[in-house]
Tab-separated table of C-alpha atoms in Angstrom:
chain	number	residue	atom	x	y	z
A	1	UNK	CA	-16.388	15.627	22.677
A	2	UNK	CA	-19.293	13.931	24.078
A	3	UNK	CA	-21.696	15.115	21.641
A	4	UNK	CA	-19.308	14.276	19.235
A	5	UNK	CA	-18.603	11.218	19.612
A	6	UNK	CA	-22.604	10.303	19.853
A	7	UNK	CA	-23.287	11.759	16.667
A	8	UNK	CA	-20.504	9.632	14.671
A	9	UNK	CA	-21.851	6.568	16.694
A	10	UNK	CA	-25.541	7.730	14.920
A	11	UNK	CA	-24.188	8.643	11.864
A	12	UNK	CA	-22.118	5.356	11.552
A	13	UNK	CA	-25.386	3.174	13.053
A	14	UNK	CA	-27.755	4.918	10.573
A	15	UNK	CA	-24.966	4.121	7.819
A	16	UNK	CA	-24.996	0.511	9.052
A	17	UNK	CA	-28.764	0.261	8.767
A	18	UNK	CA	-28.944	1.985	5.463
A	19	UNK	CA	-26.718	-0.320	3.705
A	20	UNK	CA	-26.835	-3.779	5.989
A	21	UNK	CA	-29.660	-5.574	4.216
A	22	UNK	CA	-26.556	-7.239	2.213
A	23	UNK	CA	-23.556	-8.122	4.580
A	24	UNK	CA	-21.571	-7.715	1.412
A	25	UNK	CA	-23.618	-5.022	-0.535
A	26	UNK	CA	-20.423	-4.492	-3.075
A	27	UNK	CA	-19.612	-8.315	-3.944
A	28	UNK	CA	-20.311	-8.242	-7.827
A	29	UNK	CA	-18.332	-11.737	-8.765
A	30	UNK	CA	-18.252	-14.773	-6.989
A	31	UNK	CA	-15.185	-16.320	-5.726
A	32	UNK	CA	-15.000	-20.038	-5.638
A	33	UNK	CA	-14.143	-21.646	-2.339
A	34	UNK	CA	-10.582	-22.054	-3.821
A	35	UNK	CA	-10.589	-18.346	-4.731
A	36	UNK	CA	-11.860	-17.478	-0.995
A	37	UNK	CA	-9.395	-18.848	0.763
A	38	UNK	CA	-6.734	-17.106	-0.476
A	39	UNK	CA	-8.199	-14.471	1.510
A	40	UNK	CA	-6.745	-14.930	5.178
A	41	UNK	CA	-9.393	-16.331	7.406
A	42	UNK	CA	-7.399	-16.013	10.739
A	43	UNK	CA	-8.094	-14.617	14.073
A	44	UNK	CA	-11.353	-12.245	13.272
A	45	UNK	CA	-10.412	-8.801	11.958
A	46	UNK	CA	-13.911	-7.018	14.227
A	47	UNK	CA	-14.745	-6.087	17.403
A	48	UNK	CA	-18.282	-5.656	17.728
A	49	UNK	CA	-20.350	-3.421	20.173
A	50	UNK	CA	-23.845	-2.431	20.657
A	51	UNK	CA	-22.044	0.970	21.785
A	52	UNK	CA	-19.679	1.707	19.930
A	53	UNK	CA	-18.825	0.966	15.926
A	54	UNK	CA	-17.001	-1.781	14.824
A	55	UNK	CA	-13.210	-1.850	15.413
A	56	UNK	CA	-9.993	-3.303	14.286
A	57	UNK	CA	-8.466	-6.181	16.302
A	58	UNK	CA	-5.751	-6.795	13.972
A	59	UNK	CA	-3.453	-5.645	11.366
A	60	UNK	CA	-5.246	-5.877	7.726
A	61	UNK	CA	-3.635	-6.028	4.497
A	62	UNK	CA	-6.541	-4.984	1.383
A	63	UNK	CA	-5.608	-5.398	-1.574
A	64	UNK	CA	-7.617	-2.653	-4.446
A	65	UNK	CA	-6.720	-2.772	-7.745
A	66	UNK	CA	-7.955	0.042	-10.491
A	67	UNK	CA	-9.008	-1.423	-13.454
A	68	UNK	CA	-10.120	0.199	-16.973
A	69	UNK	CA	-11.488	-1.857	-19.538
A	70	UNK	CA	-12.583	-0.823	-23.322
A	71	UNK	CA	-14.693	-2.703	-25.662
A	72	UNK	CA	-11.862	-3.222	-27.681
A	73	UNK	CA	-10.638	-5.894	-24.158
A	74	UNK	CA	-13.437	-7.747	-24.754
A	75	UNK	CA	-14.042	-10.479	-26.743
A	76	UNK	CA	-17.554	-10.268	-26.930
A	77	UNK	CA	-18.593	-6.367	-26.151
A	78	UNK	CA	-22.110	-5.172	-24.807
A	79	UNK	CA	-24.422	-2.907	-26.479
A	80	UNK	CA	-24.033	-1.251	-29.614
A	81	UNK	CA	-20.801	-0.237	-31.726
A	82	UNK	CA	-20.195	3.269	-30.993
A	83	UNK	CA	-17.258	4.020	-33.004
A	84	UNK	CA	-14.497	3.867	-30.725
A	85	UNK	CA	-13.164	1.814	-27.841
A	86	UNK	CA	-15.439	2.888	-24.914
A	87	UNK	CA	-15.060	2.685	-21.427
A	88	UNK	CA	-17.071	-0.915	-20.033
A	89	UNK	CA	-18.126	-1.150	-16.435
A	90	UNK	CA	-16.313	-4.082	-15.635
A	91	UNK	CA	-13.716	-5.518	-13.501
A	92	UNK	CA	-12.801	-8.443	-15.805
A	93	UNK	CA	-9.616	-6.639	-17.541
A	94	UNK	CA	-5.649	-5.756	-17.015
A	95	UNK	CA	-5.382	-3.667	-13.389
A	96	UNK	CA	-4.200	0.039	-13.723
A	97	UNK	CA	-3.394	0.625	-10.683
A	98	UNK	CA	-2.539	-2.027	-7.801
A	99	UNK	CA	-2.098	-0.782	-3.881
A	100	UNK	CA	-1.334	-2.761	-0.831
A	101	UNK	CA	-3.196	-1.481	2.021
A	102	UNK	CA	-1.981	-2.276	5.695
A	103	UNK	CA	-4.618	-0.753	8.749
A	104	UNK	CA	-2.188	-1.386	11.778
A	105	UNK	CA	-4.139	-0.518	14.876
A	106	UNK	CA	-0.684	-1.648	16.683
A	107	UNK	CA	1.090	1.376	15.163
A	108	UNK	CA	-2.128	3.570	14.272
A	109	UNK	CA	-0.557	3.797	10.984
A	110	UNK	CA	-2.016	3.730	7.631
A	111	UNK	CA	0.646	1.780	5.186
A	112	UNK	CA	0.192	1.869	0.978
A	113	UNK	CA	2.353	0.568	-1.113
A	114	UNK	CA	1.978	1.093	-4.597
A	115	UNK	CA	2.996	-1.656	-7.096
A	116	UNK	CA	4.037	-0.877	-10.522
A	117	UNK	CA	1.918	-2.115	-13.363
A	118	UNK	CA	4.538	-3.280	-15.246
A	119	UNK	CA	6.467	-5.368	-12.332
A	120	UNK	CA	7.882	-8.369	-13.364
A	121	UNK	CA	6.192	-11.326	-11.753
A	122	UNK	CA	5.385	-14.708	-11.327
A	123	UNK	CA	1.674	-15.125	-12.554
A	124	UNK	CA	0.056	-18.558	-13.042
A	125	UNK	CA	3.977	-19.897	-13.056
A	126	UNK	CA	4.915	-17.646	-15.909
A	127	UNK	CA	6.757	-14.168	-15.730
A	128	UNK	CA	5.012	-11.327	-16.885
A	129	UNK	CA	3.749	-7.805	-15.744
A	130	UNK	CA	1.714	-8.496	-12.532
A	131	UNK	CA	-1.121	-6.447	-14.032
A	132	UNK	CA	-2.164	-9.459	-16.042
A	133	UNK	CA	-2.924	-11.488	-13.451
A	134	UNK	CA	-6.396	-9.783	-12.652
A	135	UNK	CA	-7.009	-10.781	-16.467
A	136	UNK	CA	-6.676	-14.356	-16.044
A	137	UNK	CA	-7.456	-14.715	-12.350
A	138	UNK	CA	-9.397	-12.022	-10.915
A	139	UNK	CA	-8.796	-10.946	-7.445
A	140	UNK	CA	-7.181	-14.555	-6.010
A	141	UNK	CA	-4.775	-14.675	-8.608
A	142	UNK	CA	-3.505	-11.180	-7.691
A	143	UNK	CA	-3.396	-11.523	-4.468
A	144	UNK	CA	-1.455	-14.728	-4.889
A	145	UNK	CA	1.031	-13.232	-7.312
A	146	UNK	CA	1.286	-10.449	-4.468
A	147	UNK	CA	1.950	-12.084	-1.814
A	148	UNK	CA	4.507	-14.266	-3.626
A	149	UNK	CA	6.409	-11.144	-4.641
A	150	UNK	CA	6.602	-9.896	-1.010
A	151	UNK	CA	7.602	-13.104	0.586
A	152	UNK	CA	4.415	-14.378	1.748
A	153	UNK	CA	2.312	-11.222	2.850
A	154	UNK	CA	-1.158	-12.405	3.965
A	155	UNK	CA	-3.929	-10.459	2.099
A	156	UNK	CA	-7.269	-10.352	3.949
A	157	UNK	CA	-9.717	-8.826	1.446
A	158	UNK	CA	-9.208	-7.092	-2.210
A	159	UNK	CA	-11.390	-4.107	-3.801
A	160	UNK	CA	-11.918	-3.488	-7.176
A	161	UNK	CA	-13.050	-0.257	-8.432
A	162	UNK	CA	-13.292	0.907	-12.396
A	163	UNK	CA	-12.148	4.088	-13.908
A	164	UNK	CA	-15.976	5.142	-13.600
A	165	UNK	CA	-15.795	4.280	-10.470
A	166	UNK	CA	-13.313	6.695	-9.130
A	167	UNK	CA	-14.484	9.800	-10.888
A	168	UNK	CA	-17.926	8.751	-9.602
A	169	UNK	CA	-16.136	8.890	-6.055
A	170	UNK	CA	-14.622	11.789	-6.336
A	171	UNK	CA	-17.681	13.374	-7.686
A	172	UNK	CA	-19.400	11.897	-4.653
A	173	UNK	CA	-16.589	13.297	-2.264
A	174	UNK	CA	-17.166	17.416	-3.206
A	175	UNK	CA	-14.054	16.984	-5.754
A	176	UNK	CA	-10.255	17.196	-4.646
A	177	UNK	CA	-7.161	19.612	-4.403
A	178	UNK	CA	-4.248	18.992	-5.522
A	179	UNK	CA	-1.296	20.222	-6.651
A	180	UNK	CA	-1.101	19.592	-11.171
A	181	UNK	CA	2.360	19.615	-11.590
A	182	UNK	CA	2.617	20.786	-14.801
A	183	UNK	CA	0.775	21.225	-18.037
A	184	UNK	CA	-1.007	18.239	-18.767
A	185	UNK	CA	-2.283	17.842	-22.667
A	186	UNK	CA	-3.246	14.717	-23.974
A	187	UNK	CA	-5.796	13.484	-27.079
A	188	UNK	CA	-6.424	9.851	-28.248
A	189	UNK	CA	-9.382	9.764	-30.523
A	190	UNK	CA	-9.488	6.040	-30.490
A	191	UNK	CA	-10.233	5.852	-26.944
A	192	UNK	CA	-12.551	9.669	-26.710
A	193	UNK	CA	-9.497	9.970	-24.494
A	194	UNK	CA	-8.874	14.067	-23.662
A	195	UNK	CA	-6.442	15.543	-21.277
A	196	UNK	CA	-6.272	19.409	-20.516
A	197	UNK	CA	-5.386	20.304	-17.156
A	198	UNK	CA	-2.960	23.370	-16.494
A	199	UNK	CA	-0.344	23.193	-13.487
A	200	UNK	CA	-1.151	24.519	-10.476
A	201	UNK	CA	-3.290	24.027	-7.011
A	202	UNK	CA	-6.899	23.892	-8.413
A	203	UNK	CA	-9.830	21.909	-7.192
A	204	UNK	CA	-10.428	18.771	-9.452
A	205	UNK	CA	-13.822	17.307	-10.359
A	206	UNK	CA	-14.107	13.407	-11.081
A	207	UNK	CA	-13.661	13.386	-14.687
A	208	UNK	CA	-10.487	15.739	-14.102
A	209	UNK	CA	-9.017	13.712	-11.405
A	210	UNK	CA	-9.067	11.137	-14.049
A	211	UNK	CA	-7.558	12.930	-16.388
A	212	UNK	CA	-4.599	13.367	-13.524
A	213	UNK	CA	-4.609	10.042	-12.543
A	214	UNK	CA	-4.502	8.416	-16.373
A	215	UNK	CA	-1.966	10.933	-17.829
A	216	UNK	CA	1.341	8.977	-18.364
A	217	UNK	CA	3.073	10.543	-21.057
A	218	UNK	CA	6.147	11.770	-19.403
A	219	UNK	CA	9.614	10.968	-18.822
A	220	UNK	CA	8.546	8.482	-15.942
A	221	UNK	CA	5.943	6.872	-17.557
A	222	UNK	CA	4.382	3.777	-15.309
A	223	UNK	CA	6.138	5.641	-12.169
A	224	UNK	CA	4.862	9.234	-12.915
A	225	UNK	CA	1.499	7.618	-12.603
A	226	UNK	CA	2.225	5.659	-9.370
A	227	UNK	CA	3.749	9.181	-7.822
A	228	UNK	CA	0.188	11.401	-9.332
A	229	UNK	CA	-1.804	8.253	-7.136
A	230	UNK	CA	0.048	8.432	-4.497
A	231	UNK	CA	-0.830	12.754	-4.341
A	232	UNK	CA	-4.393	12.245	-5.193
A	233	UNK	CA	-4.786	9.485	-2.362
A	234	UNK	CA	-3.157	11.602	0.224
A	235	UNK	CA	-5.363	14.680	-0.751
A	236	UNK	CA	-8.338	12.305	-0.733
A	237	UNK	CA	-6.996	10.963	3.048
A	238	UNK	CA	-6.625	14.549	4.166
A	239	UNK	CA	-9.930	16.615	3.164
A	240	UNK	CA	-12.116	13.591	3.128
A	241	UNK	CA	-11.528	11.284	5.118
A	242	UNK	CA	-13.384	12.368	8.948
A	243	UNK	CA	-16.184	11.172	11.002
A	244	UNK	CA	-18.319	13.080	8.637
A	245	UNK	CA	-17.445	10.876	5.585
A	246	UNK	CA	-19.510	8.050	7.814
A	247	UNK	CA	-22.822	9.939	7.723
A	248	UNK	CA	-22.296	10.276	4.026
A	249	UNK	CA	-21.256	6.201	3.773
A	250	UNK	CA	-24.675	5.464	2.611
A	251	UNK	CA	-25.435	8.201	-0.550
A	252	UNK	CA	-21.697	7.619	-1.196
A	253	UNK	CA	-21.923	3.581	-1.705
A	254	UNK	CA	-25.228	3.850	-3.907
A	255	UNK	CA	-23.753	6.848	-5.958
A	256	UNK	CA	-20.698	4.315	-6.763
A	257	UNK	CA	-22.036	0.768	-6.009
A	258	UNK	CA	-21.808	-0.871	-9.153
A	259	UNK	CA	-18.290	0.214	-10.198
A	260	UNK	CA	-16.985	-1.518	-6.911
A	261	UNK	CA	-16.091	-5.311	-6.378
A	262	UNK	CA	-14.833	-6.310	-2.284
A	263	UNK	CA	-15.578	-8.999	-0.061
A	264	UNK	CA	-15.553	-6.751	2.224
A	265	UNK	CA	-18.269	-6.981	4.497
A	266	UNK	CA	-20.141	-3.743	5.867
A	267	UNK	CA	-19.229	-3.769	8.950
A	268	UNK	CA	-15.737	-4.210	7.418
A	269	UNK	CA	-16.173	-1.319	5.620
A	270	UNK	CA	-17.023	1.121	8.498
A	271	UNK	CA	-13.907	0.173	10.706
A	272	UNK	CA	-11.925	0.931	7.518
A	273	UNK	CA	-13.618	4.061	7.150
A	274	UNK	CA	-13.629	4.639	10.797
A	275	UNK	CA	-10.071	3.881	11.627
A	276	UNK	CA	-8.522	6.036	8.807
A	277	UNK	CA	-10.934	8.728	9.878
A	278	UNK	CA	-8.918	8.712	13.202
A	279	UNK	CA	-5.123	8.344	11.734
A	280	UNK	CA	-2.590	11.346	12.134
A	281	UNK	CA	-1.396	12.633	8.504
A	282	UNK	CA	2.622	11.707	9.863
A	283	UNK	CA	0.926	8.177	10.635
A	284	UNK	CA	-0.228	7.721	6.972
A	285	UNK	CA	2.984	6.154	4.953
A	286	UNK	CA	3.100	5.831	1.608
A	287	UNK	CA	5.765	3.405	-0.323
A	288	UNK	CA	6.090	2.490	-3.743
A	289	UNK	CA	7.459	-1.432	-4.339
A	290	UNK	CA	11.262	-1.140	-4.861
A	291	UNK	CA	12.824	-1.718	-7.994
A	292	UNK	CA	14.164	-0.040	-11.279
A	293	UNK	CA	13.429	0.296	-15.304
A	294	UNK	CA	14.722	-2.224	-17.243
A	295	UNK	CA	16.502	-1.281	-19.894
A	296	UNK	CA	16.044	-1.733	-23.733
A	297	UNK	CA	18.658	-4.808	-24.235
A	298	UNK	CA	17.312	-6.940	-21.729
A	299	UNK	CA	13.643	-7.675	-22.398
A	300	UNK	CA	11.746	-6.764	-25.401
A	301	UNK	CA	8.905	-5.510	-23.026
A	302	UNK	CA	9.126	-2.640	-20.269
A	303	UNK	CA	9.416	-3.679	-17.432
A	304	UNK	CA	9.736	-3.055	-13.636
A	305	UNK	CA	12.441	-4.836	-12.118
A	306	UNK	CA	11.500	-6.090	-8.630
A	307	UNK	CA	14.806	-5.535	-6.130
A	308	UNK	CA	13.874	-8.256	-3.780
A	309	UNK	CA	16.660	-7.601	-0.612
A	310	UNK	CA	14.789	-3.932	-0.825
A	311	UNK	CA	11.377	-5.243	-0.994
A	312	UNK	CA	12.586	-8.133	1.923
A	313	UNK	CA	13.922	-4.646	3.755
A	314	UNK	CA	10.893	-2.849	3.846
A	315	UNK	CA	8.248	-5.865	4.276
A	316	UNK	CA	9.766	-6.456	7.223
A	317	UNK	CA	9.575	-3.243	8.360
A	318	UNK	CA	6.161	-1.944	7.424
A	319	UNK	CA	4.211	-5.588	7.136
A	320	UNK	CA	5.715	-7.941	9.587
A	321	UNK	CA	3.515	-9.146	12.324
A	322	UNK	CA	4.512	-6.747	14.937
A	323	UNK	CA	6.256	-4.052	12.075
A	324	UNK	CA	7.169	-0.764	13.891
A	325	UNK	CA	9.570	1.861	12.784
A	326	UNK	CA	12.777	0.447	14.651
A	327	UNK	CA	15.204	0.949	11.267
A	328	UNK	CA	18.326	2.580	12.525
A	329	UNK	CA	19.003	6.311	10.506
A	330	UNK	CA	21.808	5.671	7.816
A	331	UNK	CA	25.532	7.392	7.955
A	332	UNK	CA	24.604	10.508	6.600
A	333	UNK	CA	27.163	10.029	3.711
A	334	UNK	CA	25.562	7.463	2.118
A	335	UNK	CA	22.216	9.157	2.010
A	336	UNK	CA	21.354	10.709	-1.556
A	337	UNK	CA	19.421	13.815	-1.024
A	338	UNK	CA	17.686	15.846	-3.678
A	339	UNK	CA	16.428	19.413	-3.005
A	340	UNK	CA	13.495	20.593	-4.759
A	341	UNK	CA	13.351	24.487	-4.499
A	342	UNK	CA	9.927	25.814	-4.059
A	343	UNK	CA	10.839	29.423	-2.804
A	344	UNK	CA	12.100	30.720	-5.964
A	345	UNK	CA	15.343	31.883	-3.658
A	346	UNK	CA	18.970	30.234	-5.006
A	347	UNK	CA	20.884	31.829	-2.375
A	348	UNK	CA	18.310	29.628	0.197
A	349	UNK	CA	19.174	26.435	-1.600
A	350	UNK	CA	22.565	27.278	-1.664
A	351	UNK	CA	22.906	27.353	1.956
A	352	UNK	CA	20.491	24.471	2.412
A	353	UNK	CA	23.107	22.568	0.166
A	354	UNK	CA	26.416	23.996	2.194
A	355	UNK	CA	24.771	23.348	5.716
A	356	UNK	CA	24.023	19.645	4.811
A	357	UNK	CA	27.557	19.530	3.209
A	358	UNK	CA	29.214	20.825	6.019
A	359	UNK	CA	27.145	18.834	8.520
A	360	UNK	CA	28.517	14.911	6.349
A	361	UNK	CA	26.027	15.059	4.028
A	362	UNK	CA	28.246	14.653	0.895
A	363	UNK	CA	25.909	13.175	-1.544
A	364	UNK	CA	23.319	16.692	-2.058
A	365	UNK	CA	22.072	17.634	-5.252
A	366	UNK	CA	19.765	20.122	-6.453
A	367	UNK	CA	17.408	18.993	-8.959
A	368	UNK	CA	13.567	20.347	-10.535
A	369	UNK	CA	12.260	23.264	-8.771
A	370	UNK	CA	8.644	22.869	-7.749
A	371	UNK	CA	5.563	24.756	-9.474
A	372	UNK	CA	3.976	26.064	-5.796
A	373	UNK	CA	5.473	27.747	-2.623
A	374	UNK	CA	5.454	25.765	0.248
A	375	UNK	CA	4.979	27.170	3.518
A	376	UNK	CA	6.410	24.516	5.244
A	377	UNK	CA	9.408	22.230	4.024
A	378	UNK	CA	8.271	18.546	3.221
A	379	UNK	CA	11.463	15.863	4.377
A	380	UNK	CA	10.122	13.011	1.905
A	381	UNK	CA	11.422	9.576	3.134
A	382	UNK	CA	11.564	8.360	-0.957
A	383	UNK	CA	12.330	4.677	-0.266
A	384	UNK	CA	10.571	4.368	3.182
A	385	UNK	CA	13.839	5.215	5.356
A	386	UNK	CA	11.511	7.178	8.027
A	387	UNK	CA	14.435	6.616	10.674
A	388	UNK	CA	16.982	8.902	8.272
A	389	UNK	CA	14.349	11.220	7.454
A	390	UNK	CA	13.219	12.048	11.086
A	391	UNK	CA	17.312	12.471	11.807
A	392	UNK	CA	17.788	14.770	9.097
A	393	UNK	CA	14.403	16.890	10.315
A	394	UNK	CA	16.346	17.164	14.069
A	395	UNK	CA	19.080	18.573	12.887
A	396	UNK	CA	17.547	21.179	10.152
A	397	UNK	CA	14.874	22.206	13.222
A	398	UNK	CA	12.238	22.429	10.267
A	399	UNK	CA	9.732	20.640	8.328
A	400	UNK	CA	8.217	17.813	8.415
A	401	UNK	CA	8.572	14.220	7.066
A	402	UNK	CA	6.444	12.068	4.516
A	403	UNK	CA	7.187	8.835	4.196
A	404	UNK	CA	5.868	8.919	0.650
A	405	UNK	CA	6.931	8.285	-3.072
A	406	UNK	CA	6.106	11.391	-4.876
A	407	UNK	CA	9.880	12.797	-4.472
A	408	UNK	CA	12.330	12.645	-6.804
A	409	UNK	CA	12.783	8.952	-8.078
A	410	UNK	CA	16.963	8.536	-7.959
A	411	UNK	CA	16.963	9.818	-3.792
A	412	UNK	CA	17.260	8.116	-0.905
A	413	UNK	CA	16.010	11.658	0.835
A	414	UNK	CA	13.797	14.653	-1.217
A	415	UNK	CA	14.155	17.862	0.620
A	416	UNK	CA	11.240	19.897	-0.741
A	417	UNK	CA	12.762	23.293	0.479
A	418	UNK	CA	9.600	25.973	2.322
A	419	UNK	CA	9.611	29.256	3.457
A	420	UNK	CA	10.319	28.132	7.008
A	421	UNK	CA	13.878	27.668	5.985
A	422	UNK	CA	13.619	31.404	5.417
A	423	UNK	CA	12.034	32.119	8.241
A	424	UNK	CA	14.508	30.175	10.243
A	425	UNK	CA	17.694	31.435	8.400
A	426	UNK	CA	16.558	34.678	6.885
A	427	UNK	CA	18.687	37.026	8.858
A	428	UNK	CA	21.952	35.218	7.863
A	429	UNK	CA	21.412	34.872	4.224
């Protein structure tokens, strides 16, 4: 342990030195002092220590937004006219993807909550999709239209990263494994724009990690995309994220410098890294902003309808001052509860379905089956109700429980069924 913890110390020092020259080495626009100070400036975020790395002293909120841009976005495009609407490295566009980040060394937890592109917001005094507001006010609008929606949710630093960005990443990272739910297929000319991934548990490169992460052209649309990040940033969390990752800070930051925009600083940077290095995979929690579709007859856009009481319910919960899981578990027969088979055995889901029935559980359906065997079932708290999801794990004496948004959409509770259950029940089905 000893030796170990002296060579993350060097390995996080010699990532310090290699990349300190600049305190903010990834700053690529400059914020105004108006646009800074939207940034909380409170008690100081750092310990420092000639021993020891820098550390957390406080719960931090980071904002990151993806954001793609084409030629065709700009009014005014650079370089030459290549025939279709190319990919620009720049952060000056709409935001693909937008994530709330909360490092709460109170808790040791890791919160992200993913916010719709489409969600209906209040932008510059005008509702509209909050994805617009990196358009026509970079990072301080966003975080202002954020923190409006939540009720007031202080945001200490944003990151912007570009499409080329990420697939530079995961290049960077050794590639990532995840699960492709299904086929994938996907061609837009216009944009050079070509998806082709088959389903199953395969190792993705950067350019096909994009492809997962971009595809959208399913029944859930914005959401499907928000569930695919939500996978990729778990699988990034778990096979990436160690005290090795810190000795690799430096070749990792050049490799993907100028596709990344933070005022982070990086010493910032390296508590992040270091903290989330050191974070239990129950500890990281991933939520998705509540809310629903809106429907045809109401707007002539899509949108995401923001359910503020839910949003007030789980702010409050996972980024109050002092948040910790206190939520009481709900009466079990108000609890919707999918089951996602993914042993291939219906008289196991059957008696998953009477057990639950028989036990109060009255609201139990069975939906999609899943396209890979689990060996262990996965009790997925959809809407952030950890407290019902760690009940419902007790009493089934298997599993364990996600507090993540990749379950199905309409439950309060996704059972994604394993072969434990048939390793605990096998002799009685």
């Amino acid at each position: 342990m000893a030796l170990a913890s002296v060579a993350t110390i060097s390995a996080g020092t010699g990532a310090l030195l290699a990349v300190s020259m600049n305190s903010q080495p990834l700053l690529q626009s400059q914020l105004s002092p108006e646009e800074a100070a939207v940034f909380s400036e409170g008690d100081p975020i750092l310990s420092n220590s000639s021993l020891r790395l820098p550390r957390l002293t406080r719960p931090v909120n980071i904002l990151v937004l993806g954001v793609k841009v084409l030629t065709s976005d700009l009014d005014d495009p650079l370089g030459e006219d290549v025939g279709y609407h190319a990919l620009v490295n720049s952060f000056e566009g709409l935001s693909d993807t937008m994530l709330l980040l909360r490092f709460n060394p109170r808790t040791g937890q890791l919160v992200v909550m993913s916010v719709p592109r489409d969600t209906r917001a209040l932008v510059s005094g005008v509702l509209t999709k909050i994805n617009e507001a990196n358009l026509d006010g970079g990072p301080a609008l966003t975080a202002e239209a954020l923190s409006d929606l939540l009720g007031g949710v202080a945001i200490d630093r944003y990151v912007r990263i570009n499409v080329q960005g990420v697939e530079k990443l995961i290049d960077a990272l050794g590639g990532v494994t995840v699960n492709v739910p299904k086929d994938m297929k996907y061609q837009d000319d216009s944009q050079h724009l070509y998806i082709n991934l088959k389903a199953g548990r395969q190792t993705l490169d950067g350019d096909q990690a994009l492809q997962f992460l971009r595809f959208r052209y399913d029944n859930h649309g914005d959401i499907g995309r928000v569930q695919r990040q939500q996978t990729m940033m778990r699988a990034v969390i778990e096979q990436t994220l160690n005290p090795a990752t810190i000795a690799r800070l430096p070749k990792i930051l050049s490799v993907i410098q100028s596709h990344v925009d933070t005022n982070l600083s990086v010493e910032e940077l390296v508590a992040l890294v270091g903290y989330g290095s050191q974070t239990s995979r129950s500890d990281v929690q991933m939520l998705m902003l509540p809310g629903n579709f809106s429907s045809p007859a109401e707007y002539e856009l899509s949108y995401w309808l923001p359910n503020y009481d839910k949003i007030d319910g789980m702010v409050q919960q996972y980024f109050g001052l002092d948040s910790v899981q206190t939520m009481e578990a709900a009466s079990p027969s108000y609890l919707r509860v999918v089951i996602q088979d993914s042993t291939g055995d219906n008289v196991a889901t059957q008696s998953l379905v009477d057990t639950l029935y028989d036990s109060g559980y009255r609201n139990v359906i069975v939906g999609e089956e899943l396209n890979e065997t689990l060996p262990e079932t996965r009790i997925v708290a959809q809407r952030g109700d950890r407290a019902s999801a760690s009940m419902l794990q007790q009493f089934l004496r298997i599993g364990e429980v996600r507090v993540e948004s990749t379950g199905n959409l309409d439950s309060d509770i996704t059972i994604q069924l394993g072969e434990d259950w048939l390793g605990e029940h096998g002799a009685a089905l």
